[in-house]
mmCIF file of C-alpha atoms in Angstrom:
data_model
loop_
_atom_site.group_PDB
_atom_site.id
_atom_site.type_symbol
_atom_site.label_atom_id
_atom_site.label_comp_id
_atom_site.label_asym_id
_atom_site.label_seq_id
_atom_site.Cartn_x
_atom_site.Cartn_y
_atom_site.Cartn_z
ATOM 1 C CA UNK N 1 106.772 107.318 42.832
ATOM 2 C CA UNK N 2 108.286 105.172 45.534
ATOM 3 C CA UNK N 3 111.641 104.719 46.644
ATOM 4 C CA UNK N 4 113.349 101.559 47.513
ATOM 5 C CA UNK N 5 115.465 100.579 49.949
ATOM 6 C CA UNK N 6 118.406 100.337 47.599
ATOM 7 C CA UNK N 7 117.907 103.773 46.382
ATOM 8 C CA UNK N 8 117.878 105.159 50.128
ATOM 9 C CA UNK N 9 121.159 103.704 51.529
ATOM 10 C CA UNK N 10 124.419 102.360 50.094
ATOM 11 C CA UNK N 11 125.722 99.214 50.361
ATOM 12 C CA UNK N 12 128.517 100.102 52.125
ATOM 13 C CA UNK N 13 125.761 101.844 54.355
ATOM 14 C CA UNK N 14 123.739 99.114 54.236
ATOM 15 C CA UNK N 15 126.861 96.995 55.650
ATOM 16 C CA UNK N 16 127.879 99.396 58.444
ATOM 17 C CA UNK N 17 124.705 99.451 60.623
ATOM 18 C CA UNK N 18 124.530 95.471 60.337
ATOM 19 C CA UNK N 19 128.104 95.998 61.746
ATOM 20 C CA UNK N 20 127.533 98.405 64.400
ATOM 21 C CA UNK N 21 123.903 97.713 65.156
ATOM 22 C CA UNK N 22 124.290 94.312 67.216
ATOM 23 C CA UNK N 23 122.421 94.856 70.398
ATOM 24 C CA UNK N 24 123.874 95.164 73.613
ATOM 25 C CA UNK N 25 127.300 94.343 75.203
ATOM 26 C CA UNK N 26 127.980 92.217 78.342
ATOM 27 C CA UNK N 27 128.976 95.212 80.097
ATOM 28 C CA UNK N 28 125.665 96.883 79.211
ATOM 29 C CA UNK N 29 123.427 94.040 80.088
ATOM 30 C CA UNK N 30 125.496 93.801 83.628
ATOM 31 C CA UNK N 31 124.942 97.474 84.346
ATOM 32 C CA UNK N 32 121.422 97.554 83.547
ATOM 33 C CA UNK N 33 120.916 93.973 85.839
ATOM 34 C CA UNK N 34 123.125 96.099 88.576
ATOM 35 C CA UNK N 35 121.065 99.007 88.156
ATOM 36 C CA UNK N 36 117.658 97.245 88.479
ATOM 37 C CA UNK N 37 118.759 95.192 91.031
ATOM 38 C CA UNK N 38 120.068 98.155 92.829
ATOM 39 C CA UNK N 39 116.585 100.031 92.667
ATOM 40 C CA UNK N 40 114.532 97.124 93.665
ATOM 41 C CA UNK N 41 116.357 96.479 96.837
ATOM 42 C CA UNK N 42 115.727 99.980 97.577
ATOM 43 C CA UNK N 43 112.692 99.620 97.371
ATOM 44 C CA UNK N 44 112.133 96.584 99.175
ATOM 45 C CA UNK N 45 113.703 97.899 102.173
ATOM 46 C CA UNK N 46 111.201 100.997 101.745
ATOM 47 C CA UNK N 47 108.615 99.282 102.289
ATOM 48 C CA UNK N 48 110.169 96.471 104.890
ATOM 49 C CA UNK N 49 110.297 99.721 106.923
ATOM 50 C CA UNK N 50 107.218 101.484 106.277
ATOM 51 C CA UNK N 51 105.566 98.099 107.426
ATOM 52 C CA UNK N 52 108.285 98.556 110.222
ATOM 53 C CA UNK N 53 106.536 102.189 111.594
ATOM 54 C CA UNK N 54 103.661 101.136 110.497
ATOM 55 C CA UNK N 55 103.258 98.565 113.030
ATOM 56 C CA UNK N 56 105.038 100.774 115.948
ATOM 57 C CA UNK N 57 102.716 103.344 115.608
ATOM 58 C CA UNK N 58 99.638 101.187 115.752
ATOM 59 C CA UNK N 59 100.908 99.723 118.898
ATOM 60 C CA UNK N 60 101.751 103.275 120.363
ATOM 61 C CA UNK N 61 98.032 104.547 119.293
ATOM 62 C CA UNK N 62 96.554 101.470 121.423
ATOM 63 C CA UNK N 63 99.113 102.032 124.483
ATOM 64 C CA UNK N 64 97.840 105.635 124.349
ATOM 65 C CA UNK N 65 94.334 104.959 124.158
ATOM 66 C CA UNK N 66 94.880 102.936 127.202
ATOM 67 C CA UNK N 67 96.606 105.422 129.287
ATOM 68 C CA UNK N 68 93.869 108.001 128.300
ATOM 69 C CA UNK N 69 91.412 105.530 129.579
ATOM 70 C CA UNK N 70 93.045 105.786 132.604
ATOM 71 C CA UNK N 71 93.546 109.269 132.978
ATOM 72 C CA UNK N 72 89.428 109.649 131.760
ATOM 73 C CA UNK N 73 88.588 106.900 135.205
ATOM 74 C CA UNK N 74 90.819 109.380 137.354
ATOM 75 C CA UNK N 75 89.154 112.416 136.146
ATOM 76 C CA UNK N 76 85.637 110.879 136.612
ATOM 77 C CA UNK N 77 86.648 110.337 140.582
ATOM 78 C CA UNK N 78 85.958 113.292 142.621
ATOM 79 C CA UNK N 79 88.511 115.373 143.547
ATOM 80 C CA UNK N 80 88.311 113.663 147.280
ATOM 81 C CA UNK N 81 88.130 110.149 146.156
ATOM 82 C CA UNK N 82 92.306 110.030 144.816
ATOM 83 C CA UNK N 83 93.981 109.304 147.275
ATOM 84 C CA UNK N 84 97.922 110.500 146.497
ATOM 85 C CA UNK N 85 98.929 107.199 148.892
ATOM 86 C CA UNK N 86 97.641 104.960 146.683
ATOM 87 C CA UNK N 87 100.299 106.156 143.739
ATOM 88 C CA UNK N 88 102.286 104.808 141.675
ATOM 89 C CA UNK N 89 100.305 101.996 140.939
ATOM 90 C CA UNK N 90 101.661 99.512 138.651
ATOM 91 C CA UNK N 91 99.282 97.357 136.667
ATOM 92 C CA UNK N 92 99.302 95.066 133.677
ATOM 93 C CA UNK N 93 98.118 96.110 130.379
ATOM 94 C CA UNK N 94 97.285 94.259 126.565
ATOM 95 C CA UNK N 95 98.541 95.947 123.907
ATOM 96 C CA UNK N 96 96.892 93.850 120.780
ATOM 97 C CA UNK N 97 98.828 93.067 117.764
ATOM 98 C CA UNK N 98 95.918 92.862 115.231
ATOM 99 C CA UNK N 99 97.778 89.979 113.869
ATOM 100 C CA UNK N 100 94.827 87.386 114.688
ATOM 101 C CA UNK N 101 92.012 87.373 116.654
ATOM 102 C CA UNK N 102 93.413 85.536 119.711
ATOM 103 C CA UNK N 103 94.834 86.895 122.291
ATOM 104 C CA UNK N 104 97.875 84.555 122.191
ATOM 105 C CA UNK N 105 100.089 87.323 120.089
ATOM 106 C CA UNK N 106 99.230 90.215 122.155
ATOM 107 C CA UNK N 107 102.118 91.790 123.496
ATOM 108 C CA UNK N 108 101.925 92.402 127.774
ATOM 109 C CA UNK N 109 103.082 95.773 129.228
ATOM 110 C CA UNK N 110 103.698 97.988 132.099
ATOM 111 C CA UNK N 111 101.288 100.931 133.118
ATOM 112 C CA UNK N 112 102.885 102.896 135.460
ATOM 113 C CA UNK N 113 100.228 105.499 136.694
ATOM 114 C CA UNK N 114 101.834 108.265 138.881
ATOM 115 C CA UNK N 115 99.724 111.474 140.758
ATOM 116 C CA UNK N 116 101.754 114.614 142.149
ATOM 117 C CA UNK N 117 99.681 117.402 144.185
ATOM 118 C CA UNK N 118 100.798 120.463 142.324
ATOM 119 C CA UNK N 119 99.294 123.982 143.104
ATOM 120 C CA UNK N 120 95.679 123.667 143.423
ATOM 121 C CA UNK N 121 95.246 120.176 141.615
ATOM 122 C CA UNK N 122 96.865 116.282 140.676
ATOM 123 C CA UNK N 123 99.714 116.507 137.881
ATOM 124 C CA UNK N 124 99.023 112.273 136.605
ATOM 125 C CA UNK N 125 101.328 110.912 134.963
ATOM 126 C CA UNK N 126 100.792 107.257 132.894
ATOM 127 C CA UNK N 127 103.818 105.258 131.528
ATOM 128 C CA UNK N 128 103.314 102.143 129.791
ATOM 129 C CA UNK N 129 106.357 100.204 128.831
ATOM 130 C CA UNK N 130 106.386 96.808 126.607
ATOM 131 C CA UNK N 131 109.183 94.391 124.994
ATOM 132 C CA UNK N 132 108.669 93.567 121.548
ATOM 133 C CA UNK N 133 110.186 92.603 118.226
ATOM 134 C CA UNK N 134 111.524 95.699 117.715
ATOM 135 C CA UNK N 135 112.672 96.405 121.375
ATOM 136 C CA UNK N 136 111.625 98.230 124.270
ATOM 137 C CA UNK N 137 109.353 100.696 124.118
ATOM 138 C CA UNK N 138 107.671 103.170 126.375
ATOM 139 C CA UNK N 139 104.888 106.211 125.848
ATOM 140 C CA UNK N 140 104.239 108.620 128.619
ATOM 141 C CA UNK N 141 101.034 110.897 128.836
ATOM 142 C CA UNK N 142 100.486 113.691 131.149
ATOM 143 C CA UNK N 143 97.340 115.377 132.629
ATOM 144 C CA UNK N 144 96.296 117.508 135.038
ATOM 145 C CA UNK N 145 93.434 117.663 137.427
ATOM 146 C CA UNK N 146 92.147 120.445 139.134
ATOM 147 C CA UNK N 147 89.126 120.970 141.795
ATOM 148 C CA UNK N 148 86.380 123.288 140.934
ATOM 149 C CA UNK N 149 85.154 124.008 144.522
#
């Protein structure tokens, strides 16, 4: 046998959850806007940044891939071939963007390559410095050579 929905609830019942069962207030619809306008902008600015490092580091991986380079052509030398007059040597240096192919948004930089006789071989030390959107930046690398003889 089925019940019906007059047999369930009252009328007065019936009456009082038509009353109290309107939806939501202003208030409520504000704080839930507030609250989920809140959250997104955190998130937005989560990810602003991430894209933020994400870029530095790329840039810092290529500056240190060319200073590496550079240590690598000093280490191929012989050990008579540096000459310690010769240092620092300044020189001009790429760093791409990846942005486009052209070359027109690469960002120019400073390599600052530096050799110090210490004990029985070179200390080198490579700088590169370069200016952009985000502000000066710099990476230094160190090596050391040493003669086998």
């Amino acid at each position: 046998h089925t019940r019906r929905y007059s047999d369930l609830y009252t009328l007065q019942e019936v009456t009082y959850m038509k009353i109290t069962n309107k939806g939501f207030t202003l208030i409520e619809e504000l704080v839930s806007i507030f609250l989920v306008a809140f959250i997104l902008t955190g998130v937005i600015k989560l990810y602003y940044l991430g894209n933020i490092q994400a870029n530095l580091s790329k840039r810092k991986t290529m500056a240190l891939n060319l200073m590496q380079a550079k240590i690598e052509n000093l280490k191929n030398l012989t050990y008579k071939n540096i000459v310690l007059n010769d240092y620092p040597e300044t020189s001009t240096v790429k760093i791409d963007t990846g942005e486009t192919s052209l070359q027109t948004d690469d960002i120019n930089g400073t390599m600052m390559t530096e050799i110090i006789a210490e004990g029985d071989g070179y200390k080198v030390i490579v700088t590169t410095l370069w200016v952009d959107y985000y502000g000066a930046i710099n990476e230094t690398l160190e090596s050391v050579i040493t003669s086998y003889l």
